[in-house]
């Protein structure tokens, strides 16, 4: 990455622009989807604590815990996407000592890959736990006869929103993964 000349080469400028563009796009996609998912999970946590709520079962609780873990990992992904923009700015610097070395840049990109893959895994496991709980609640033998009389057997819109929150989180991690792969491809050419 480092050049001995005062001005960066045209290839280095293109790489710097790619870092800034991919970093900002990934940053904003992850931030928006993460905030939406965080609000939904927070609302789910607040409203599921009411008495008589159908959401007080171990499967949903564990699924929501994993969803929260996925959001925490997404925070790291958002930071790394922002860091990509800073790397792009450093690469475009006229002072060669300010430019990061190729090895350092590759390490940051690899970290971004692993963070987003871990986030996808944790969030998918949470989604599986939540969906499994909802399916079990909907097809249980008592569900057919008690749904008319027992509101705890009904699958609410809030249940479906937490599934949507997990889908948003997976999508956010996916955008970070795509950005990291794109930049890794550009830098290793």
Coordinates of N, CA, C and O in Angstrom, one line a residue:
X1 N 0.8 -1.2 0.0 CA 0.0 0.0 0.0 C 0.8 1.3 0.0 O 0.5 2.2 -0.6
X2 N 1.9 1.3 0.8 CA 2.7 2.5 0.9 C 3.5 2.8 -0.4 O 4.0 1.9 -1.0
X3 N 3.5 4.0 -0.8 CA 4.3 4.5 -1.9 C 5.4 5.4 -1.5 O 5.3 6.1 -0.4
X4 N 6.4 5.5 -2.2 CA 7.5 6.4 -1.8 C 7.3 7.8 -2.4 O 8.0 8.7 -1.9
X5 N 6.5 7.9 -3.3 CA 6.2 9.3 -3.9 C 5.3 10.1 -3.0 O 4.7 9.6 -2.1
X6 N 5.3 11.4 -3.3 CA 4.4 12.3 -2.5 C 3.0 12.1 -2.8 O 2.1 12.1 -1.9
X7 N 2.6 11.9 -4.1 CA 1.2 11.7 -4.4 C 0.9 10.2 -4.7 O 1.7 9.5 -5.2
X8 N -0.2 9.8 -4.2 CA -0.6 8.4 -4.4 C -0.8 8.1 -5.9 O -1.2 8.9 -6.7
X9 N -0.4 6.9 -6.3 CA -0.6 6.5 -7.7 C -2.1 6.4 -8.0 O -3.0 6.4 -7.1
X10 N -2.4 6.3 -9.3 CA -3.9 6.3 -9.7 C -4.5 5.0 -9.2 O -5.7 5.0 -8.8
X11 N -3.7 3.9 -9.2 CA -4.3 2.6 -8.7 C -4.6 2.7 -7.2 O -5.6 2.3 -6.7
X12 N -3.7 3.4 -6.4 CA -3.9 3.6 -5.0 C -5.1 4.5 -4.8 O -5.9 4.3 -3.8
X13 N -5.3 5.5 -5.6 CA -6.5 6.4 -5.5 C -7.8 5.6 -5.7 O -8.8 5.9 -5.0
X14 N -7.8 4.7 -6.7 CA -9.0 3.9 -7.0 C -9.3 3.0 -5.8 O -10.4 2.9 -5.3
X15 N -8.3 2.4 -5.2 CA -8.5 1.6 -4.0 C -9.0 2.4 -2.9 O -9.9 2.0 -2.1
X16 N -8.4 3.6 -2.7 CA -8.9 4.5 -1.6 C -10.3 4.9 -1.8 O -11.1 4.9 -0.9
X17 N -10.7 5.2 -3.0 CA -12.1 5.5 -3.3 C -13.0 4.3 -3.1 O -14.1 4.5 -2.6
X18 N -12.6 3.1 -3.5 CA -13.3 1.9 -3.2 C -13.6 1.7 -1.7 O -14.7 1.4 -1.3
X19 N -12.5 2.0 -0.9 CA -12.6 1.8 0.5 C -13.7 2.8 1.1 O -14.5 2.4 1.9
X20 N -13.6 4.0 0.7 CA -14.5 5.0 1.2 C -15.9 4.7 0.8 O -16.8 4.8 1.6
X21 N -16.1 4.4 -0.5 CA -17.5 4.1 -1.0 C -18.1 2.9 -0.4 O -19.2 2.9 0.2
X22 N -17.3 1.8 -0.4 CA -17.9 0.6 0.2 C -18.1 0.7 1.7 O -19.0 0.2 2.3
X23 N -17.1 1.4 2.4 CA -17.3 1.7 3.8 C -18.5 2.4 4.2 O -19.2 2.1 5.1
X24 N -18.8 3.5 3.4 CA -19.9 4.3 3.7 C -21.2 3.6 3.4 O -22.2 3.7 4.2
X25 N -21.3 2.9 2.3 CA -22.5 2.2 2.0 C -22.8 1.1 3.0 O -23.9 1.0 3.5
X26 N -21.8 0.4 3.3 CA -21.9 -0.7 4.4 C -22.3 -0.1 5.7 O -23.1 -0.6 6.4
X27 N -21.6 1.0 6.1 CA -21.9 1.7 7.4 C -23.3 2.0 7.5 O -24.0 1.7 8.5
X28 N -23.9 2.7 6.5 CA -25.2 3.2 6.6 C -26.3 2.1 6.5 O -27.3 2.1 7.2
X29 N -26.0 1.1 5.7 CA -27.0 0.0 5.6 C -27.0 -0.7 7.0 O -28.1 -1.0 7.5
X30 N -25.8 -1.0 7.5 CA -25.7 -1.7 8.8 C -26.3 -0.9 9.9 O -27.0 -1.4 10.8
X31 N -26.1 0.4 9.9 CA -26.6 1.3 11.0 C -28.1 1.4 11.0 O -28.7 1.2 12.0
X32 N -28.7 1.6 9.8 CA -30.1 1.7 9.7 C -30.8 0.4 10.1 O -31.7 0.4 10.9
X33 N -30.3 -0.7 9.5 CA -31.0 -2.0 9.8 C -30.7 -2.4 11.3 O -31.6 -2.9 11.9
X34 N -29.6 -2.0 11.8 CA -29.3 -2.3 13.2 C -30.2 -1.5 14.2 O -30.6 -2.0 15.2
X35 N -30.4 -0.2 13.9 CA -31.2 0.6 14.7 C -32.7 0.1 14.7 O -33.3 0.0 15.7
X36 N -33.1 -0.2 13.5 CA -34.5 -0.8 13.4 C -34.6 -2.1 14.2 O -35.6 -2.2 14.9
X37 N -33.7 -3.0 14.0 CA -33.7 -4.2 14.7 C -33.6 -4.0 16.2 O -34.3 -4.7 17.0
X38 N -32.8 -3.1 16.6 CA -32.6 -2.8 18.1 C -33.9 -2.3 18.7 O -34.3 -2.7 19.8
X39 N -34.6 -1.4 18.0 CA -35.9 -0.9 18.5 C -36.9 -2.0 18.6 O -37.6 -2.1 19.6
X40 N -37.0 -2.8 17.6 CA -38.0 -3.9 17.6 C -37.7 -4.9 18.7 O -38.6 -5.3 19.5
X41 N -36.4 -5.3 18.9 CA -36.1 -6.2 20.0 C -36.3 -5.6 21.4 O -36.8 -6.2 22.3
X42 N -36.1 -4.3 21.5 CA -36.4 -3.6 22.7 C -37.9 -3.5 23.0 O -38.3 -3.8 24.1
X43 N -38.7 -3.3 22.0 CA -40.1 -3.3 22.2 C -40.6 -4.7 22.6 O -41.5 -4.8 23.4
X44 N -40.0 -5.7 21.9 CA -40.4 -7.1 22.3 C -40.0 -7.4 23.7 O -40.8 -8.0 24.4
X45 N -38.9 -6.9 24.1 CA -38.5 -7.2 25.5 C -39.4 -6.5 26.5 O -39.7 -7.0 27.5
X46 N -39.8 -5.3 26.2 CA -40.7 -4.5 27.1 C -42.1 -5.1 27.1 O -42.6 -5.4 28.2
X47 N -42.7 -5.4 26.0 CA -44.0 -5.9 25.9 C -44.2 -7.4 26.3 O -45.3 -7.8 26.6
X48 N -43.1 -8.1 26.2 CA -43.2 -9.5 26.5 C -43.1 -9.8 28.0 O -43.4 -10.9 28.5
X49 N -42.8 -8.7 28.8 CA -42.7 -8.8 30.2 C -44.1 -8.6 30.9 O -44.2 -8.8 32.1
X50 N -45.1 -8.3 30.1 CA -46.4 -8.1 30.7 C -47.0 -9.4 31.2 O -46.7 -10.4 30.6
X51 N -47.8 -9.4 32.2 CA -48.5 -10.6 32.6 C -49.4 -11.1 31.6 O -50.1 -10.4 30.9
X52 N -49.4 -12.5 31.4 CA -50.2 -13.1 30.5 C -49.7 -13.1 29.1 O -50.3 -13.5 28.1
X53 N -48.4 -12.6 28.9 CA -47.8 -12.5 27.6 C -47.4 -13.9 27.1 O -46.9 -14.7 27.9
X54 N -47.7 -14.3 25.9 CA -47.3 -15.6 25.4 C -45.8 -15.7 25.1 O -45.4 -16.8 24.8
X55 N -45.1 -14.7 25.3 CA -43.7 -14.7 24.9 C -42.8 -15.1 26.0 O -41.6 -15.0 25.9
X56 N -43.3 -15.6 27.2 CA -42.5 -15.9 28.3 C -42.2 -17.4 28.3 O -42.7 -18.2 29.1
X57 N -41.5 -17.9 27.3 CA -41.0 -19.3 27.3 C -39.6 -19.4 27.0 O -39.0 -18.4 26.4
X58 N -38.9 -20.5 27.4 CA -37.4 -20.5 27.3 C -36.9 -20.4 25.9 O -35.9 -19.8 25.6
X59 N -37.6 -20.9 24.9 CA -37.1 -20.9 23.5 C -37.1 -19.4 23.0 O -36.1 -19.0 22.4
X60 N -38.1 -18.7 23.2 CA -38.1 -17.3 22.8 C -37.1 -16.5 23.6 O -36.4 -15.6 23.0
X61 N -37.0 -16.7 24.8 CA -36.0 -16.0 25.6 C -34.6 -16.2 25.1 O -33.8 -15.3 25.0
X62 N -34.2 -17.5 24.8 CA -32.9 -17.8 24.3 C -32.7 -17.2 22.9 O -31.6 -16.6 22.6
X63 N -33.7 -17.2 22.1 CA -33.7 -16.6 20.8 C -33.5 -15.1 20.8 O -32.7 -14.6 20.0
X64 N -34.1 -14.5 21.7 CA -34.0 -13.0 21.9 C -32.6 -12.7 22.4 O -32.0 -11.7 22.0
X65 N -32.1 -13.5 23.3 CA -30.7 -13.3 23.8 C -29.7 -13.4 22.6 O -28.8 -12.6 22.5
X66 N -29.9 -14.4 21.8 CA -29.0 -14.5 20.6 C -29.2 -13.4 19.6 O -28.2 -12.9 19.0
X67 N -30.4 -12.9 19.5 CA -30.7 -11.7 18.6 C -29.9 -10.5 19.2 O -29.4 -9.7 18.4
X68 N -29.9 -10.4 20.5 CA -29.2 -9.2 21.1 C -27.7 -9.4 20.9 O -27.0 -8.4 20.6
X69 N -27.2 -10.6 21.0 CA -25.8 -10.9 20.8 C -25.5 -10.5 19.3 O -24.4 -10.0 19.0
X70 N -26.4 -10.9 18.4 CA -26.2 -10.5 17.0 C -26.1 -9.0 16.8 O -25.3 -8.5 16.0
X71 N -26.9 -8.3 17.5 CA -26.9 -6.8 17.4 C -25.6 -6.2 18.0 O -25.1 -5.3 17.5
X72 N -25.1 -6.9 19.1 CA -23.8 -6.4 19.7 C -22.7 -6.6 18.7 O -21.8 -5.8 18.4
X73 N -22.7 -7.8 18.0 CA -21.7 -8.1 17.0 C -21.8 -7.1 15.8 O -20.9 -6.7 15.2
X74 N -23.1 -6.8 15.5 CA -23.3 -5.8 14.4 C -22.7 -4.5 14.8 O -22.2 -3.8 13.9
X75 N -22.7 -4.1 16.0 CA -22.0 -2.9 16.5 C -20.5 -2.9 16.1 O -20.0 -1.9 15.6
X76 N -19.9 -4.0 16.2 CA -18.5 -4.2 15.8 C -18.4 -4.1 14.3 O -17.4 -3.5 13.8
X77 N -19.4 -4.7 13.6 CA -19.4 -4.6 12.1 C -19.5 -3.1 11.6 O -18.9 -2.7 10.7
X78 N -20.4 -2.4 12.3 CA -20.6 -1.0 12.0 C -19.3 -0.2 12.2 O -18.9 0.6 11.3
X79 N -18.6 -0.5 13.3 CA -17.3 0.2 13.5 C -16.3 -0.1 12.4 O -15.6 0.8 12.0
X80 N -16.3 -1.4 12.1 CA -15.3 -1.8 11.0 C -15.6 -1.1 9.7 O -14.7 -0.7 8.9
X81 N -16.9 -1.0 9.4 CA -17.3 -0.3 8.1 C -16.9 1.1 8.2 O -16.4 1.7 7.2
X82 N -17.0 1.8 9.3 CA -16.5 3.2 9.5 C -15.0 3.2 9.3 O -14.4 4.1 8.7
X83 N -14.4 2.2 9.9 CA -12.9 2.1 9.8 C -12.4 2.0 8.3 O -11.4 2.5 8.0
X84 N -13.2 1.3 7.5 CA -12.9 1.2 6.1 C -12.8 2.6 5.5 O -12.0 2.9 4.6
X85 N -13.7 3.5 5.9 CA -13.7 4.8 5.3 C -12.5 5.6 5.7 O -11.9 6.4 5.0
X86 N -12.0 5.4 6.9 CA -10.8 6.0 7.4 C -9.6 5.5 6.7 O -8.6 6.2 6.4
X87 N -9.6 4.2 6.5 CA -8.5 3.6 5.7 C -8.4 4.2 4.3 O -7.3 4.5 3.8
X88 N -9.6 4.4 3.7 CA -9.6 5.0 2.4 C -9.1 6.4 2.4 O -8.3 6.8 1.5
X89 N -9.4 7.2 3.5 CA -8.9 8.5 3.6 C -7.3 8.5 3.8 O -6.6 9.3 3.2
X90 N -6.9 7.5 4.6 CA -5.4 7.4 4.8 C -4.7 7.0 3.5 O -3.6 7.5 3.3
X91 N -5.3 6.2 2.8 CA -4.6 5.7 1.5 C -4.5 6.9 0.5 O -3.6 6.9 -0.3
X92 N -5.4 7.8 0.6 CA -5.4 9.0 -0.3 C -4.5 10.1 0.2 O -4.4 11.1 -0.5
X93 N -3.8 9.9 1.3 CA -2.9 10.9 1.9 C -1.7 11.1 1.0 O -1.1 10.2 0.4
X94 N -1.3 12.4 0.9 CA -0.1 12.7 0.2 C 1.2 12.4 0.9 O 2.2 12.3 0.3
X95 N 1.1 12.2 2.2 CA 2.2 11.8 3.1 C 2.3 10.3 3.1 O 1.4 9.6 3.7
X96 N 3.3 9.7 2.6 CA 3.4 8.2 2.5 C 3.4 7.5 3.9 O 3.0 6.4 4.0
X97 N 3.9 8.3 4.9 CA 3.9 7.7 6.3 C 2.6 7.5 6.9 O 2.4 6.8 7.8
X98 N 1.6 8.3 6.4 CA 0.2 8.2 6.9 C -0.6 7.0 6.3 O -1.6 6.7 6.8
X99 N -0.1 6.5 5.2 CA -0.8 5.4 4.6 C -0.6 4.1 5.3 O 0.6 3.7 5.7
X100 N -1.6 3.3 5.5 CA -1.5 2.0 6.2 C -0.8 1.0 5.2 O -0.9 1.1 4.0
X101 N -0.1 0.1 5.8 CA 0.6 -1.0 5.0 C -0.5 -2.0 4.5 O -1.5 -2.1 5.1
X102 N -0.1 -2.7 3.5 CA -1.1 -3.6 2.9 C -1.4 -4.7 3.9 O -2.6 -5.1 4.0
X103 N -0.5 -5.2 4.7 CA -0.7 -6.2 5.7 C -1.7 -5.8 6.7 O -2.6 -6.5 7.1
X104 N -1.6 -4.5 7.2 CA -2.5 -4.0 8.2 C -3.9 -3.9 7.6 O -4.9 -4.2 8.3
X105 N -4.0 -3.5 6.4 CA -5.3 -3.3 5.7 C -5.9 -4.7 5.5 O -7.2 -4.8 5.7
X106 N -5.2 -5.7 5.1 CA -5.7 -7.0 4.9 C -6.2 -7.6 6.3 O -7.2 -8.3 6.3
X107 N -5.5 -7.3 7.3 CA -5.9 -7.8 8.7 C -7.3 -7.2 9.1 O -8.1 -7.9 9.6
X108 N -7.5 -5.9 8.8 CA -8.7 -5.3 9.1 C -9.9 -5.9 8.3 O -11.0 -6.1 8.8
X109 N -9.6 -6.1 7.0 CA -10.6 -6.7 6.1 C -10.9 -8.2 6.6 O -12.1 -8.6 6.6
X110 N -9.9 -8.9 7.0 CA -10.2 -10.3 7.5 C -11.0 -10.2 8.8 O -11.9 -11.1 9.0
X111 N -10.7 -9.3 9.6 CA -11.4 -9.1 10.8 C -12.9 -8.8 10.5 O -13.8 -9.4 11.1
X112 N -13.1 -8.0 9.5 CA -14.5 -7.6 9.1 C -15.2 -8.9 8.6 O -16.4 -9.0 8.9
X113 N -14.5 -9.7 7.9 CA -15.1 -11.0 7.4 C -15.6 -11.8 8.6 O -16.7 -12.3 8.6
X114 N -14.7 -12.0 9.5 CA -15.0 -12.9 10.6 C -16.0 -12.4 11.5 O -16.9 -13.1 12.0
X115 N -16.0 -11.1 11.8 CA -17.0 -10.4 12.6 C -18.4 -10.6 12.0 O -19.4 -11.0 12.6
X116 N -18.5 -10.3 10.7 CA -19.8 -10.4 10.0 C -20.3 -11.9 9.9 O -21.5 -12.2 10.0
X117 N -19.4 -12.8 9.7 CA -19.8 -14.2 9.6 C -20.2 -14.7 11.0 O -21.2 -15.4 11.1
X118 N -19.5 -14.3 12.1 CA -20.0 -14.6 13.4 C -21.3 -14.0 13.7 O -22.2 -14.7 14.4
X119 N -21.5 -12.8 13.3 CA -22.8 -12.1 13.5 C -24.0 -12.9 12.8 O -25.1 -13.0 13.3
X120 N -23.7 -13.3 11.6 CA -24.7 -14.0 10.8 C -25.1 -15.3 11.5 O -26.2 -15.7 11.7
X121 N -24.0 -16.0 12.0 CA -24.2 -17.3 12.7 C -25.1 -17.1 14.0 O -26.1 -17.8 14.2
X122 N -24.7 -16.2 14.8 CA -25.4 -16.0 16.1 C -26.9 -15.6 15.8 O -27.8 -16.1 16.4
X123 N -27.0 -14.7 14.9 CA -28.4 -14.2 14.6 C -29.3 -15.3 13.9 O -30.4 -15.4 14.3
X124 N -28.7 -16.1 13.1 CA -29.5 -17.2 12.5 C -29.9 -18.2 13.6 O -31.0 -18.7 13.5
X125 N -29.0 -18.5 14.5 CA -29.3 -19.4 15.6 C -30.5 -18.8 16.4 O -31.4 -19.5 16.8
X126 N -30.4 -17.5 16.7 CA -31.5 -16.9 17.4 C -32.8 -16.9 16.6 O -33.9 -17.2 17.2
X127 N -32.7 -16.7 15.3 CA -34.0 -16.8 14.5 C -34.5 -18.2 14.5 O -35.7 -18.4 14.6
X128 N -33.6 -19.2 14.5 CA -34.1 -20.6 14.5 C -34.8 -20.9 15.8 O -35.9 -21.6 15.8
X129 N -34.3 -20.4 16.9 CA -34.9 -20.6 18.2 C -36.3 -20.0 18.3 O -37.2 -20.6 18.8
X130 N -36.4 -18.7 17.8 CA -37.6 -18.0 17.9 C -38.7 -18.6 17.0 O -39.8 -18.9 17.4
X131 N -38.3 -18.9 15.7 CA -39.2 -19.5 14.8 C -39.6 -20.9 15.3 O -40.8 -21.3 15.2
X132 N -38.7 -21.7 15.8 CA -39.0 -23.0 16.4 C -40.1 -22.9 17.5 O -41.0 -23.7 17.5
X133 N -39.9 -21.9 18.3 CA -40.9 -21.7 19.4 C -42.3 -21.4 18.9 O -43.3 -21.9 19.3
X134 N -42.3 -20.5 17.9 CA -43.6 -20.1 17.3 C -44.2 -21.2 16.5 O -45.5 -21.4 16.6
X135 N -43.5 -22.0 15.8 CA -44.0 -23.2 15.2 C -44.6 -24.2 16.2 O -45.7 -24.7 16.0
X136 N -43.8 -24.4 17.2 CA -44.3 -25.4 18.3 C -45.6 -24.9 18.9 O -46.5 -25.6 19.2
X137 N -45.7 -23.6 19.1 CA -46.9 -23.0 19.7 C -48.1 -23.1 18.8 O -49.2 -23.3 19.2
X138 N -47.8 -22.9 17.5 CA -48.9 -23.0 16.5 C -49.4 -24.3 16.2 O -50.6 -24.5 15.8
X139 N -48.6 -25.4 16.3 CA -49.0 -26.7 15.9 C -49.3 -27.7 17.1 O -49.5 -28.8 16.9
X140 N -49.1 -27.1 18.3 CA -49.3 -28.0 19.5 C -50.8 -28.5 19.5 O -51.7 -27.8 19.0
X141 N -51.1 -29.7 20.0 CA -52.4 -30.2 20.0 C -53.4 -29.3 20.8 O -54.6 -29.2 20.4
X142 N -52.9 -28.6 21.8 CA -53.8 -27.7 22.5 C -54.1 -26.4 21.8 O -55.1 -25.8 22.1
X143 N -53.3 -26.1 20.8 CA -53.4 -24.8 20.1 C -54.7 -24.8 19.4 O -55.4 -23.7 19.4
X144 N -55.1 -25.9 18.8 CA -56.4 -25.9 18.0 C -57.6 -25.6 18.9 O -58.4 -24.8 18.5
X145 N -57.6 -26.2 20.0 CA -58.8 -26.0 20.9 C -58.7 -24.8 21.8 O -59.8 -24.3 22.2
X146 N -57.5 -24.4 22.2 CA -57.4 -23.3 23.2 C -57.2 -21.9 22.6 O -57.2 -21.0 23.3
X147 N -56.9 -21.9 21.3 CA -56.6 -20.5 20.7 C -57.8 -19.6 20.8 O -57.7 -18.4 21.0
X148 N -59.0 -20.2 20.8 CA -60.2 -19.3 21.0 C -60.4 -18.8 22.4 O -60.9 -17.8 22.6
X149 N -59.8 -19.6 23.4 CA -60.0 -19.2 24.8 C -58.8 -18.7 25.5 O -58.9 -18.1 26.5
X150 N -57.6 -19.1 25.0 CA -56.3 -18.8 25.7 C -55.5 -17.9 24.8 O -54.9 -18.3 23.8
X151 N -55.4 -16.6 25.1 CA -54.7 -15.7 24.3 C -53.1 -15.9 24.3 O -52.5 -15.4 23.4
X152 N -52.6 -16.8 25.2 CA -51.2 -17.0 25.2 C -50.8 -18.0 24.1 O -49.6 -18.1 23.8
X153 N -51.8 -18.6 23.4 CA -51.5 -19.5 22.3 C -51.5 -18.8 21.0 O -51.1 -19.4 20.0
X154 N -51.9 -17.6 20.9 CA -52.0 -16.8 19.7 C -50.6 -16.3 19.4 O -50.0 -15.7 20.2
X155 N -50.2 -16.4 18.1 CA -49.0 -15.8 17.7 C -49.3 -14.3 17.3 O -50.1 -14.1 16.4
X156 N -48.7 -13.4 18.0 CA -49.0 -12.0 17.8 C -48.1 -11.4 16.8 O -47.1 -12.0 16.3
X157 N -48.5 -10.2 16.4 CA -47.7 -9.4 15.5 C -46.3 -9.1 16.1 O -45.3 -9.0 15.3
X158 N -46.2 -8.9 17.4 CA -44.9 -8.7 18.0 C -44.0 -9.9 17.8 O -42.8 -9.7 17.6
X159 N -44.5 -11.1 17.9 CA -43.7 -12.3 17.6 C -43.1 -12.2 16.2 O -42.0 -12.6 16.0
X160 N -43.9 -11.8 15.2 CA -43.5 -11.7 13.9 C -42.5 -10.6 13.7 O -41.6 -10.7 12.9
X161 N -42.6 -9.5 14.4 CA -41.7 -8.4 14.3 C -40.3 -8.8 14.8 O -39.3 -8.4 14.2
X162 N -40.2 -9.7 15.8 CA -38.9 -10.1 16.3 C -38.2 -11.0 15.3 O -37.0 -11.0 15.1
X163 N -39.0 -11.7 14.5 CA -38.5 -12.5 13.4 C -37.9 -11.6 12.3 O -36.9 -11.8 11.8
X164 N -38.7 -10.5 12.1 CA -38.3 -9.5 11.1 C -37.0 -8.8 11.6 O -36.1 -8.5 10.8
X165 N -36.9 -8.5 12.9 CA -35.7 -7.9 13.4 C -34.4 -8.8 13.2 O -33.4 -8.3 12.8
X166 N -34.6 -10.1 13.3 CA -33.5 -11.0 13.1 C -33.2 -11.0 11.6 O -32.0 -11.1 11.2
X167 N -34.1 -11.0 10.7 CA -33.9 -10.9 9.3 C -33.1 -9.6 8.9 O -32.2 -9.7 8.1
X168 N -33.5 -8.5 9.5 CA -32.8 -7.3 9.3 C -31.4 -7.3 9.7 O -30.5 -6.8 9.1
X169 N -31.1 -8.0 10.9 CA -29.8 -8.1 11.4 C -28.9 -9.0 10.5 O -27.8 -8.7 10.2
X170 N -29.5 -10.1 10.0 CA -28.7 -10.9 9.1 C -28.4 -10.2 7.8 O -27.3 -10.2 7.3
X171 N -29.4 -9.4 7.3 CA -29.1 -8.6 6.1 C -28.0 -7.5 6.4 O -27.2 -7.3 5.5
X172 N -28.0 -6.9 7.6 CA -27.0 -6.0 7.9 C -25.6 -6.6 7.9 O -24.6 -6.1 7.3
X173 N -25.5 -7.8 8.5 CA -24.3 -8.5 8.6 C -23.8 -8.9 7.1 O -22.7 -8.9 6.8
X174 N -24.8 -9.3 6.3 CA -24.5 -9.7 4.9 C -23.9 -8.5 4.2 O -23.0 -8.7 3.4
X175 N -24.5 -7.3 4.4 CA -23.9 -6.1 3.7 C -22.5 -5.9 4.1 O -21.6 -5.5 3.3
X176 N -22.2 -6.1 5.4 CA -20.8 -5.9 5.8 C -19.9 -7.0 5.2 O -18.7 -6.7 4.9
X177 N -20.4 -8.2 5.1 CA -19.6 -9.3 4.5 C -19.3 -9.0 3.0 O -18.2 -9.2 2.6
X178 N -20.3 -8.5 2.3 CA -20.2 -8.2 0.9 C -19.1 -7.0 0.7 O -18.3 -7.1 -0.1
X179 N -19.2 -6.0 1.6 CA -18.3 -4.9 1.5 C -16.8 -5.4 1.8 O -15.9 -5.0 1.1
X180 N -16.7 -6.3 2.8 CA -15.3 -6.8 3.1 C -14.8 -7.6 2.0 O -13.6 -7.5 1.6
X181 N -15.6 -8.5 1.4 CA -15.2 -9.3 0.3 C -14.9 -8.5 -1.0 O -13.9 -8.7 -1.6
X182 N -15.7 -7.5 -1.2 CA -15.4 -6.6 -2.3 C -14.1 -5.9 -2.2 O -13.2 -5.9 -3.1
X183 N -13.8 -5.4 -1.0 CA -12.6 -4.7 -0.8 C -11.4 -5.6 -0.8 O -10.3 -5.3 -1.3
X184 N -11.6 -6.8 -0.2 CA -10.5 -7.8 -0.2 C -10.1 -8.2 -1.7 O -9.0 -8.3 -2.0
X185 N -11.1 -8.3 -2.5 CA -10.9 -8.6 -3.9 C -10.2 -7.4 -4.6 O -9.3 -7.7 -5.4
X186 N -10.5 -6.2 -4.3 CA -9.9 -5.0 -4.9 C -8.4 -4.9 -4.5 O -7.6 -4.5 -5.3
X187 N -8.2 -5.2 -3.2 CA -6.8 -4.9 -2.7 C -5.8 -6.0 -3.1 O -4.6 -5.8 -3.1
X188 N -6.3 -7.2 -3.4 CA -5.4 -8.3 -3.7 C -5.2 -8.5 -5.2 O -4.5 -9.4 -5.6
X189 N -5.8 -7.6 -6.0 CA -5.6 -7.7 -7.4 C -4.2 -7.3 -7.8 O -3.6 -6.5 -7.3

